[in-house]
mmCIF file of N, CA and C in Angstrom:
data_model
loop_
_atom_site.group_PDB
_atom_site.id
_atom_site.type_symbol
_atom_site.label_atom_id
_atom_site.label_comp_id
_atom_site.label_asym_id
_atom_site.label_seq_id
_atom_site.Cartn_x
_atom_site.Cartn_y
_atom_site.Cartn_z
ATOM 1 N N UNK A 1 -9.403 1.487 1.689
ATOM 2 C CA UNK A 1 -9.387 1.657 0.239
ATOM 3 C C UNK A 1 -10.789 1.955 -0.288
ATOM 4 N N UNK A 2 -11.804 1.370 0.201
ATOM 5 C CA UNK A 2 -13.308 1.632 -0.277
ATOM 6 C C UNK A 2 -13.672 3.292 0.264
ATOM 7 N N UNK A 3 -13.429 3.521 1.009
ATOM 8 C CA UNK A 3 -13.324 4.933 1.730
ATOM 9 C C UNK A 3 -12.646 5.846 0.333
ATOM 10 N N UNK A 4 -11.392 5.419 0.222
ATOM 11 C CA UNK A 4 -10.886 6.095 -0.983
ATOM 12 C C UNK A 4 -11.716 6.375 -2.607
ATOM 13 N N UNK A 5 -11.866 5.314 -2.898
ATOM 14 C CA UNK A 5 -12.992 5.177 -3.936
ATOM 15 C C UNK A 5 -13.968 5.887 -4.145
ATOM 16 N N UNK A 6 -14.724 5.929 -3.138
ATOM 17 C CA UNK A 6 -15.643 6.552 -2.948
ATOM 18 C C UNK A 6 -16.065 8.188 -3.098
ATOM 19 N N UNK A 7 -14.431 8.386 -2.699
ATOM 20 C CA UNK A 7 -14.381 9.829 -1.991
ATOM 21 C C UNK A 7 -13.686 10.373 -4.016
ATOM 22 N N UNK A 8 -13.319 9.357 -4.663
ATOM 23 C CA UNK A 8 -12.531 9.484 -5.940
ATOM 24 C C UNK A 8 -13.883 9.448 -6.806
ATOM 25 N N UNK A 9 -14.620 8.811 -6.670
ATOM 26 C CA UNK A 9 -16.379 8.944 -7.355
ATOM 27 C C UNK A 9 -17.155 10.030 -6.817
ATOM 28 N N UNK A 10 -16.891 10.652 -6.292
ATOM 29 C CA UNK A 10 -17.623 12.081 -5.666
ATOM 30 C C UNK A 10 -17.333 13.110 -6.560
ATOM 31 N N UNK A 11 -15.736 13.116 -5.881
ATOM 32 C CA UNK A 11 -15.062 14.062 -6.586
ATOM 33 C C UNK A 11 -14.711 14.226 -8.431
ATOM 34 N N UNK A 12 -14.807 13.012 -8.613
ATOM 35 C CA UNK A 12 -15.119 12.761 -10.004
ATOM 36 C C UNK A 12 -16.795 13.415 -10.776
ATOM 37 N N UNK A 13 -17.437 12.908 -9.872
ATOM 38 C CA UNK A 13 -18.562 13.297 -10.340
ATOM 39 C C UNK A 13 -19.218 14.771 -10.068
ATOM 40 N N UNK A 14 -18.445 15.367 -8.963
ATOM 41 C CA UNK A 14 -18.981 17.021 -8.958
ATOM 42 C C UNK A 14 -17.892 17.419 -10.234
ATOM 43 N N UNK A 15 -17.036 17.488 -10.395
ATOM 44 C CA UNK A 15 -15.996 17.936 -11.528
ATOM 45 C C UNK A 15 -16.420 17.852 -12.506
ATOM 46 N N UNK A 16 -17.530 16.652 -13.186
ATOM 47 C CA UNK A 16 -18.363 16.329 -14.276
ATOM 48 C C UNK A 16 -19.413 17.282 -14.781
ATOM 49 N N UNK A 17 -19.968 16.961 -13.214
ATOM 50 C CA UNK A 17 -21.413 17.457 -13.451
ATOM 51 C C UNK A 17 -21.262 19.020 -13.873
ATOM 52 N N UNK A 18 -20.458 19.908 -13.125
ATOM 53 C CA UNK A 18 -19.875 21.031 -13.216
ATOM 54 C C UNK A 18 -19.952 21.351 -14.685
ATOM 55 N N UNK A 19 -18.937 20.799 -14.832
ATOM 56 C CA UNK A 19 -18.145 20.638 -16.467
ATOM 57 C C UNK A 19 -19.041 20.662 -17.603
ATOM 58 N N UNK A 20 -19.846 19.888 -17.195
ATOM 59 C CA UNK A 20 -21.080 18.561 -18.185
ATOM 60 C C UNK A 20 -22.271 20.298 -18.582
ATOM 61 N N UNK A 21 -22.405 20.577 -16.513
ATOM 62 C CA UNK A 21 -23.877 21.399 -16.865
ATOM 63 C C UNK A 21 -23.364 23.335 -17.956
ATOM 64 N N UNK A 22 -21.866 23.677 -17.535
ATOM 65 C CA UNK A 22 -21.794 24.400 -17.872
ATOM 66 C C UNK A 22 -21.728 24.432 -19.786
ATOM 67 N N UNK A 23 -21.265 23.151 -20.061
ATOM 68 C CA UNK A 23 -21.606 22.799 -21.520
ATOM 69 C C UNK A 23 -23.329 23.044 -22.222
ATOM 70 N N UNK A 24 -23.160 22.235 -21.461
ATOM 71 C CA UNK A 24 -25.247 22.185 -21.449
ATOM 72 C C UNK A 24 -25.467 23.510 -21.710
ATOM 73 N N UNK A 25 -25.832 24.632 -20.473
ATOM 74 C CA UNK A 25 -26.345 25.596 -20.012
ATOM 75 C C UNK A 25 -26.068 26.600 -20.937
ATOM 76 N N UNK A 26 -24.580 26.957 -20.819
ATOM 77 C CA UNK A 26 -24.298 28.354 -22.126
ATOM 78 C C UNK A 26 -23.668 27.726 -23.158
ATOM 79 N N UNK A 27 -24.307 29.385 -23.827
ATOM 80 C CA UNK A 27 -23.976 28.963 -25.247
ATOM 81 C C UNK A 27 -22.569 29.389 -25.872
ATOM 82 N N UNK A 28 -22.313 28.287 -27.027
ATOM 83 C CA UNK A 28 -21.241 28.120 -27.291
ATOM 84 C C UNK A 28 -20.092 29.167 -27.256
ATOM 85 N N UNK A 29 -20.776 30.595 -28.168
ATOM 86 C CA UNK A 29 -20.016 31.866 -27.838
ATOM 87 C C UNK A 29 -19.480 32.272 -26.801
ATOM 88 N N UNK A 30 -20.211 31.834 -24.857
ATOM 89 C CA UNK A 30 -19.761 32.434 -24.215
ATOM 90 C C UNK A 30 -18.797 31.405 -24.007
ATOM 91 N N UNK A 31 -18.782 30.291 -24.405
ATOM 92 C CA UNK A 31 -17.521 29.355 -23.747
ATOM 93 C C UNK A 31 -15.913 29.118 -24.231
ATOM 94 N N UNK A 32 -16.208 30.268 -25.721
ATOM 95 C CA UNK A 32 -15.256 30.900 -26.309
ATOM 96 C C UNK A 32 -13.809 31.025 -25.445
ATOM 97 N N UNK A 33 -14.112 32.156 -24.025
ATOM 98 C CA UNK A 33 -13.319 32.838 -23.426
ATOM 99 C C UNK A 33 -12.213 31.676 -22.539
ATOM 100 N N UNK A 34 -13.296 30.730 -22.092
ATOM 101 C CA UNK A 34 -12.529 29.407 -21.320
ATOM 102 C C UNK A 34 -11.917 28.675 -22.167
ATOM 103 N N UNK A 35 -12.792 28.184 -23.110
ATOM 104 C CA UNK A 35 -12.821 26.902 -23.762
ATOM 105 C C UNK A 35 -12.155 26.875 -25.432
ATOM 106 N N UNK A 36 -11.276 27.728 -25.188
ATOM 107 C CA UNK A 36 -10.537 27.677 -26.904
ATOM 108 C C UNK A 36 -10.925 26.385 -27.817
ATOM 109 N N UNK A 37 -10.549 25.504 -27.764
ATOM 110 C CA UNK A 37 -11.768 24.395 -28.156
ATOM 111 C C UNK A 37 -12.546 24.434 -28.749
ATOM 112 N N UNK A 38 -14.344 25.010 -27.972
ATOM 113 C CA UNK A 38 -14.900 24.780 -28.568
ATOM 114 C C UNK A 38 -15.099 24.843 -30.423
ATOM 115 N N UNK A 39 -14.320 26.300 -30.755
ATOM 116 C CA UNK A 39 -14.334 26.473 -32.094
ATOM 117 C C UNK A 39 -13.970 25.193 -33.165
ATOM 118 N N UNK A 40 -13.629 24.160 -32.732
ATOM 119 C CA UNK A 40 -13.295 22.870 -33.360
ATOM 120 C C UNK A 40 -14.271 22.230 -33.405
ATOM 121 N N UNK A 41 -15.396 22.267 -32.724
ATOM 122 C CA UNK A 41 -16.544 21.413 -33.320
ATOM 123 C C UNK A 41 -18.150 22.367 -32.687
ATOM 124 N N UNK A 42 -18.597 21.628 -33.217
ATOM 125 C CA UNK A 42 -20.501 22.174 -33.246
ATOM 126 C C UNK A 42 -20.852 22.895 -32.162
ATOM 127 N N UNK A 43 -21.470 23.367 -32.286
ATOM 128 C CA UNK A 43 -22.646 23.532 -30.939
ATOM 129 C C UNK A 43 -23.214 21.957 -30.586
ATOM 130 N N UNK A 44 -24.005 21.268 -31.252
ATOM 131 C CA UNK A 44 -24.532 20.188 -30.766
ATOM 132 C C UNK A 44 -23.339 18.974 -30.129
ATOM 133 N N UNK A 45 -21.757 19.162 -30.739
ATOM 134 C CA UNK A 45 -21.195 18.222 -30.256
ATOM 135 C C UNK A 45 -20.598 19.017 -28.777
ATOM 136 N N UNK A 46 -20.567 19.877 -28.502
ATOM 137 C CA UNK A 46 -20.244 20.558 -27.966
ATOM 138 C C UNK A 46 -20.819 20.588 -26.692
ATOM 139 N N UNK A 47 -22.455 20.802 -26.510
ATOM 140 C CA UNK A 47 -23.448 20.186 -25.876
ATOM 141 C C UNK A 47 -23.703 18.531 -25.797
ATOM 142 N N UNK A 48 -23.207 17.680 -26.864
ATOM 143 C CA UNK A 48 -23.221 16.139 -26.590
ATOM 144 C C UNK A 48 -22.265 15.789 -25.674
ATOM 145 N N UNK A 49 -20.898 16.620 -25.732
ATOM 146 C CA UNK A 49 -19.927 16.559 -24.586
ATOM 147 C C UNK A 49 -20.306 16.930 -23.528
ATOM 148 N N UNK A 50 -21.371 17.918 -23.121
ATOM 149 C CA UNK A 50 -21.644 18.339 -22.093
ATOM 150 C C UNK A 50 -22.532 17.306 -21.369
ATOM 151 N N UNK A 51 -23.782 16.750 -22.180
ATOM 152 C CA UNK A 51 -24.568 15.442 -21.868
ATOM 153 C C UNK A 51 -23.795 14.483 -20.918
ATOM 154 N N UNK A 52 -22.814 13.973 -21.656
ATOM 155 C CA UNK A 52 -21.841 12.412 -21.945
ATOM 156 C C UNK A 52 -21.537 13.283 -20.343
ATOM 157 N N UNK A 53 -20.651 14.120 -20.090
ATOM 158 C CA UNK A 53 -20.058 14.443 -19.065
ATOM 159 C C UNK A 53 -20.950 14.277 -17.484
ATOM 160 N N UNK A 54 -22.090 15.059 -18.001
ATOM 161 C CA UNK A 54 -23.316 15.208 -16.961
ATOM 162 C C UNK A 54 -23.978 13.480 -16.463
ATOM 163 N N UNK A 55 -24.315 12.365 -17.321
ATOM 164 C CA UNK A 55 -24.309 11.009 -17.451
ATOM 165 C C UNK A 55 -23.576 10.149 -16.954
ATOM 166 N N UNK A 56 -21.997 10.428 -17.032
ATOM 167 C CA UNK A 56 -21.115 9.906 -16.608
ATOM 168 C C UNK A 56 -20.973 9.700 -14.767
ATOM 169 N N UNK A 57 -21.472 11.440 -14.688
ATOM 170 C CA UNK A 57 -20.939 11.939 -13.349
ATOM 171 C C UNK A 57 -22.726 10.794 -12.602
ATOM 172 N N UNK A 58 -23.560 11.007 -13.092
ATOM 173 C CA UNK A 58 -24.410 10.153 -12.444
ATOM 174 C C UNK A 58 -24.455 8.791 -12.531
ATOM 175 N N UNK A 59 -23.783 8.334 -13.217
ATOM 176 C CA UNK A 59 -22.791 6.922 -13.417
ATOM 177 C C UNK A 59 -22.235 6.707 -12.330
ATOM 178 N N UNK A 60 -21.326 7.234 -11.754
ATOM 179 C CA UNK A 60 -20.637 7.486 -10.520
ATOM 180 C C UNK A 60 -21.575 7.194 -9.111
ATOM 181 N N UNK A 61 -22.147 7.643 -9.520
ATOM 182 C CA UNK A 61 -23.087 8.028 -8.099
ATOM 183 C C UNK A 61 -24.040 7.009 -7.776
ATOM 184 N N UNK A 62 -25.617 7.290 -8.913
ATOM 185 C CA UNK A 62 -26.660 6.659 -8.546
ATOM 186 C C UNK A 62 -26.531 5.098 -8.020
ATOM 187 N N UNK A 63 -25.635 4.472 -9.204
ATOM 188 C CA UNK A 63 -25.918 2.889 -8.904
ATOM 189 C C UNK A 63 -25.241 2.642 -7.610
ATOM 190 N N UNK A 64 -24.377 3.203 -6.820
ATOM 191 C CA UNK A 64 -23.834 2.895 -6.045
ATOM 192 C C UNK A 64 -24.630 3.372 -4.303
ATOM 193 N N UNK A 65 -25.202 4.352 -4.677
ATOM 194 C CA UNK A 65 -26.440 4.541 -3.692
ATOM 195 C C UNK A 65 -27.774 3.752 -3.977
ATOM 196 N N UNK A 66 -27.942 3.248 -5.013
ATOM 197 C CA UNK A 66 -29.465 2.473 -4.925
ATOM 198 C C UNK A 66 -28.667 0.763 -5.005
ATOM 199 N N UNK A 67 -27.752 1.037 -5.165
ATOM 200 C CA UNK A 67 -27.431 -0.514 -5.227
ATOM 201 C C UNK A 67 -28.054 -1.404 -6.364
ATOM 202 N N UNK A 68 -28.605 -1.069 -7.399
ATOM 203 C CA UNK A 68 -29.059 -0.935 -8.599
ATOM 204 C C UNK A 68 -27.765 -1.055 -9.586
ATOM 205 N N UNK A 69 -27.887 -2.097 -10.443
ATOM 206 C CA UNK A 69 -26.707 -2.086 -11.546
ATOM 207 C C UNK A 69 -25.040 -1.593 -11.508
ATOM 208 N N UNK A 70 -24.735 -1.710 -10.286
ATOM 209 C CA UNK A 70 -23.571 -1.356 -9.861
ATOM 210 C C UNK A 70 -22.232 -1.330 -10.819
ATOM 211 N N UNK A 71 -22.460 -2.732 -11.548
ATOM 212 C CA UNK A 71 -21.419 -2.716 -12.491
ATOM 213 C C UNK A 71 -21.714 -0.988 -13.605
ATOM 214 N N UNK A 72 -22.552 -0.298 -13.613
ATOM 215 C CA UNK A 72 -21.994 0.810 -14.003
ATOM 216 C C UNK A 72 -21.398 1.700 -13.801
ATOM 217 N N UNK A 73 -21.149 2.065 -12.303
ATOM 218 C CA UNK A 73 -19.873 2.840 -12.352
ATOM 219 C C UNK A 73 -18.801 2.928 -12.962
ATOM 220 N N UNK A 74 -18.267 1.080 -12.900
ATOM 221 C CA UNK A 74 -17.538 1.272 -13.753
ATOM 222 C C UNK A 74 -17.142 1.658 -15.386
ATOM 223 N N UNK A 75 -18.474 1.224 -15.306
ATOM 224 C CA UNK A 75 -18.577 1.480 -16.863
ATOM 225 C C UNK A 75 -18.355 3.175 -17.215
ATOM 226 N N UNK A 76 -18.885 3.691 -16.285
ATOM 227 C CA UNK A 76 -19.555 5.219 -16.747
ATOM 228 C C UNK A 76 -17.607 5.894 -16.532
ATOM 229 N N UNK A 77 -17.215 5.139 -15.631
ATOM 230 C CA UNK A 77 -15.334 5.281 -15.184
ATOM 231 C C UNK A 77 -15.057 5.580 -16.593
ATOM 232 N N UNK A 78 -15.030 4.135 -17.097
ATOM 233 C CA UNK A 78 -14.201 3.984 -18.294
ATOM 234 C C UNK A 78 -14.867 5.018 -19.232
ATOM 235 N N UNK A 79 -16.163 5.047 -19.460
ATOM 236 C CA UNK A 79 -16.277 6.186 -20.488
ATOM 237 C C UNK A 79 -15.995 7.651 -20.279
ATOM 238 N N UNK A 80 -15.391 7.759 -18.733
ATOM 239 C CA UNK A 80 -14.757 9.246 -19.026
ATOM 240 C C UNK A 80 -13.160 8.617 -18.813
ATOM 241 N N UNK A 81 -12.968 8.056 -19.094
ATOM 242 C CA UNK A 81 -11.620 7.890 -19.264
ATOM 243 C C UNK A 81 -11.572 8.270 -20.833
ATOM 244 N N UNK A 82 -12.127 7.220 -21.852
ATOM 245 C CA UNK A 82 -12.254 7.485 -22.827
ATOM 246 C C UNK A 82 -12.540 9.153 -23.491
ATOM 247 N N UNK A 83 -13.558 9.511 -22.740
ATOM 248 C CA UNK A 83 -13.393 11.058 -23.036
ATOM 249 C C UNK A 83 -12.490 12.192 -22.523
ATOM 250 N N UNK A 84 -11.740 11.384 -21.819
ATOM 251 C CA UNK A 84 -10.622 12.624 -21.389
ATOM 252 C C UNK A 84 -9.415 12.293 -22.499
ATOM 253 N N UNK A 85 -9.642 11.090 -22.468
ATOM 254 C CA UNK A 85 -8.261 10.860 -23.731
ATOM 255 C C UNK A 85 -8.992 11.526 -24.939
ATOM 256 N N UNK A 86 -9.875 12.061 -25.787
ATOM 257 C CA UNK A 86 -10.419 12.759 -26.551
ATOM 258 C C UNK A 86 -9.739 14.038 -26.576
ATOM 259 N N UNK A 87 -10.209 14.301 -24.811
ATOM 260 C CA UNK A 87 -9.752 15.992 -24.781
ATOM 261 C C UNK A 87 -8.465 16.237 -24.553
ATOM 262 N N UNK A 88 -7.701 14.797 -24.368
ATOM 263 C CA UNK A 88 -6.243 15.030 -23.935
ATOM 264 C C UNK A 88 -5.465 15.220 -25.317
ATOM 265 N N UNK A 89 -5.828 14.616 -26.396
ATOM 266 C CA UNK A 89 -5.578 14.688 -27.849
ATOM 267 C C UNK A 89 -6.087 16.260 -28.296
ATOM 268 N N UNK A 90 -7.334 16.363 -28.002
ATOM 269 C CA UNK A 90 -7.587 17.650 -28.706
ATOM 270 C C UNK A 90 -6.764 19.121 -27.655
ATOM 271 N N UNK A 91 -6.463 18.969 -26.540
ATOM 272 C CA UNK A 91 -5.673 19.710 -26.421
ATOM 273 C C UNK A 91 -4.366 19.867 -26.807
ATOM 274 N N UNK A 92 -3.794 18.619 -26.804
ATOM 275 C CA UNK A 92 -2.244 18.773 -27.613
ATOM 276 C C UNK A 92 -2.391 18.727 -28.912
ATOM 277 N N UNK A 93 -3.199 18.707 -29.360
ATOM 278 C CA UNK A 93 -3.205 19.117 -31.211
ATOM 279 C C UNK A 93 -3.360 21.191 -30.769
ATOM 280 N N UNK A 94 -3.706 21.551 -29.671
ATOM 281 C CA UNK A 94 -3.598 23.024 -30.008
ATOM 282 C C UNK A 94 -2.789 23.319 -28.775
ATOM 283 N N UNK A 95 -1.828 22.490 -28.564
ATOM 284 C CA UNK A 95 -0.536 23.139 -27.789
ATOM 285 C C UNK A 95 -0.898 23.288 -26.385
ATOM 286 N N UNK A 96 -2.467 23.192 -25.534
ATOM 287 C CA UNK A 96 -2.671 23.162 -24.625
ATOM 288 C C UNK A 96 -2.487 22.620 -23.638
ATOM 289 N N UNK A 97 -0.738 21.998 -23.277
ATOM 290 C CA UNK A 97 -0.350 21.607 -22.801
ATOM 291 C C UNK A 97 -0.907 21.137 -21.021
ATOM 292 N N UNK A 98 -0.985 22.697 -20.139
ATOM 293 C CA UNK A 98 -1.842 22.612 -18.941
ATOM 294 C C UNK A 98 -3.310 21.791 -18.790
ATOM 295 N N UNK A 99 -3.834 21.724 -19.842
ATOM 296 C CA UNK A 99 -4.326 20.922 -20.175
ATOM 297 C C UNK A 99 -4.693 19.323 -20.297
ATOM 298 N N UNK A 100 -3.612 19.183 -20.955
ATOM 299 C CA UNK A 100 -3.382 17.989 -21.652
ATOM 300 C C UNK A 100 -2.956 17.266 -19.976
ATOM 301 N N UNK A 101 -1.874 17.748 -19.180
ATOM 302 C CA UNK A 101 -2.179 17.442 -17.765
ATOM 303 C C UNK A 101 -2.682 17.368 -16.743
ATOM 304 N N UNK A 102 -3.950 18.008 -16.850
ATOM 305 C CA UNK A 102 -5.012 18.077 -16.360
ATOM 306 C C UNK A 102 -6.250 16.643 -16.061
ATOM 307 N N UNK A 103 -5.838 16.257 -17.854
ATOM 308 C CA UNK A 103 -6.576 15.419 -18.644
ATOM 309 C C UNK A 103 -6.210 13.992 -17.940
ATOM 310 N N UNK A 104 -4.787 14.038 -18.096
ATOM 311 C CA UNK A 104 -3.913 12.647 -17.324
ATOM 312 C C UNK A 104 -4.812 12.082 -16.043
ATOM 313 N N UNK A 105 -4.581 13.344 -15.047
ATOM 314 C CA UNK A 105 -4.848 13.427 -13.976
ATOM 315 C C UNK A 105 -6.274 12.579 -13.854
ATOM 316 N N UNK A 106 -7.342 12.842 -14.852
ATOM 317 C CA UNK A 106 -8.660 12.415 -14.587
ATOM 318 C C UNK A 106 -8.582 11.337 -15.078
ATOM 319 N N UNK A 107 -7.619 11.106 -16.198
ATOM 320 C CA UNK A 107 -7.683 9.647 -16.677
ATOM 321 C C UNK A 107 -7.463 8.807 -15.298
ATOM 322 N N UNK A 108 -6.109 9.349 -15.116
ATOM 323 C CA UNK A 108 -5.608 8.040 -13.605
ATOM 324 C C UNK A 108 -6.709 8.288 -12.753
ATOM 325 N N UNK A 109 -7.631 8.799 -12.183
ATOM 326 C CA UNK A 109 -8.463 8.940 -11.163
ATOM 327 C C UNK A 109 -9.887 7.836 -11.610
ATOM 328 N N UNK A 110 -10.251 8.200 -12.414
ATOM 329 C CA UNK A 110 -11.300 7.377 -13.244
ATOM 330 C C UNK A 110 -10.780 5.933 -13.506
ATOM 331 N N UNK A 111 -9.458 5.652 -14.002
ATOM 332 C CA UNK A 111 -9.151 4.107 -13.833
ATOM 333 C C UNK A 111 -8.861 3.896 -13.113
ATOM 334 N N UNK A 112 -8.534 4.331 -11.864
ATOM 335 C CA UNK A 112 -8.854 3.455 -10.249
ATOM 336 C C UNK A 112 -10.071 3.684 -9.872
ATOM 337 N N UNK A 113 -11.088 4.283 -10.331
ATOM 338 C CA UNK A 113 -12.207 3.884 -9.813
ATOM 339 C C UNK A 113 -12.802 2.469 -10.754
ATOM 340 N N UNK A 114 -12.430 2.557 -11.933
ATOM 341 C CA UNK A 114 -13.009 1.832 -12.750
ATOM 342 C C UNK A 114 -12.178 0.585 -12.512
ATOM 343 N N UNK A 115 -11.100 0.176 -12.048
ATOM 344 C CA UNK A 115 -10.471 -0.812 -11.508
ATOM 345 C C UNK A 115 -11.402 -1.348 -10.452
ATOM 346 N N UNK A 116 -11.140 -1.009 -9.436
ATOM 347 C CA UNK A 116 -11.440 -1.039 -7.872
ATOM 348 C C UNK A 116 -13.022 -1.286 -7.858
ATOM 349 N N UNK A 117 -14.191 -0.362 -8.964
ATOM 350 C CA UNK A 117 -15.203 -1.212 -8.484
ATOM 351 C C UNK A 117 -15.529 -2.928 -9.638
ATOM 352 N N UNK A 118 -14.514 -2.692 -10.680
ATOM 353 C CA UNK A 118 -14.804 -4.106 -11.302
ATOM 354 C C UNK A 118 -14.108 -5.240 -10.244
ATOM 355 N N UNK A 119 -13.069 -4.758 -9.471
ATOM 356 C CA UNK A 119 -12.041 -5.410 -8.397
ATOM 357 C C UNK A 119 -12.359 -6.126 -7.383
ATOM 358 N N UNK A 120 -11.758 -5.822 -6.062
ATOM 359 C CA UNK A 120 -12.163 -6.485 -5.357
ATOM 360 C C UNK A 120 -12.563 -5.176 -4.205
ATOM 361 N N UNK A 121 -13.075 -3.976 -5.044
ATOM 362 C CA UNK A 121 -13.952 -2.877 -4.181
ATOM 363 C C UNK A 121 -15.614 -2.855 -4.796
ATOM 364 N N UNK A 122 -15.974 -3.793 -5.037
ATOM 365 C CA UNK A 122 -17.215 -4.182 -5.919
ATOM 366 C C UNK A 122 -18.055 -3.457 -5.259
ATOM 367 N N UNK A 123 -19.235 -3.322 -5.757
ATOM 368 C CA UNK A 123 -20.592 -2.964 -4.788
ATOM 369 C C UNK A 123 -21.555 -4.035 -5.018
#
């Protein structure tokens, strides 16, 4: 099961970072073509999502390789849980159904990590 976890905090966190840097990096116009979305809020929130995402994904990671504050993984879990339920709402307010299942998917992945390391998969 720790094997599992692990391999669920990886993969969590390249999917982030991904996600997080392409927010970051371009600008809002070009993310138009993917990201129907963005037109619902700022450039800066837009890029704060990209931050939160990029943060999260090193949430995942660092404390659990330095052995340093460990209880944040979980934490950083739950706050993309919390932000997928954001995007799971803001996609079904615009019908983006594929989406909105997409969203599930990371929720359940992120609360078994966020289970398992408050659990009895601690670090």
């Amino acid at each position: 099961m720790g094997v599992l976890v692990w391999v669920l905090q990886i993969l969590l966190a390249v999917i982030f970072v991904a996600a997080g840097l392409v927010k970051l990096i371009r600008p809002k116009a070009d993310l138009r073509a993917q990201m129907g979305w963005v037109d619902d809020y700022s450039d800066n929130a837009v890029k704060g999502i990209g931050a939160v995402e990029v943060l999260a994904a090193i949430g995942l990671i660092l404390p659990a390789l330095t052995g340093i504050g460990t209880v944040f993984i979980s934490l950083a879990a739950i706050g993309l849980v919390l932000l997928m339920i954001g995007a799971a709402i803001t996609h079904g307010r615009r019908k983006e159904y594929p989406f909105v299942a997409a969203n599930v998917v990371l929720i359940v992945l992120a609360l078994i990590v966020a289970v398992a390391r408050f659990g009895a998969y601690s670090l």
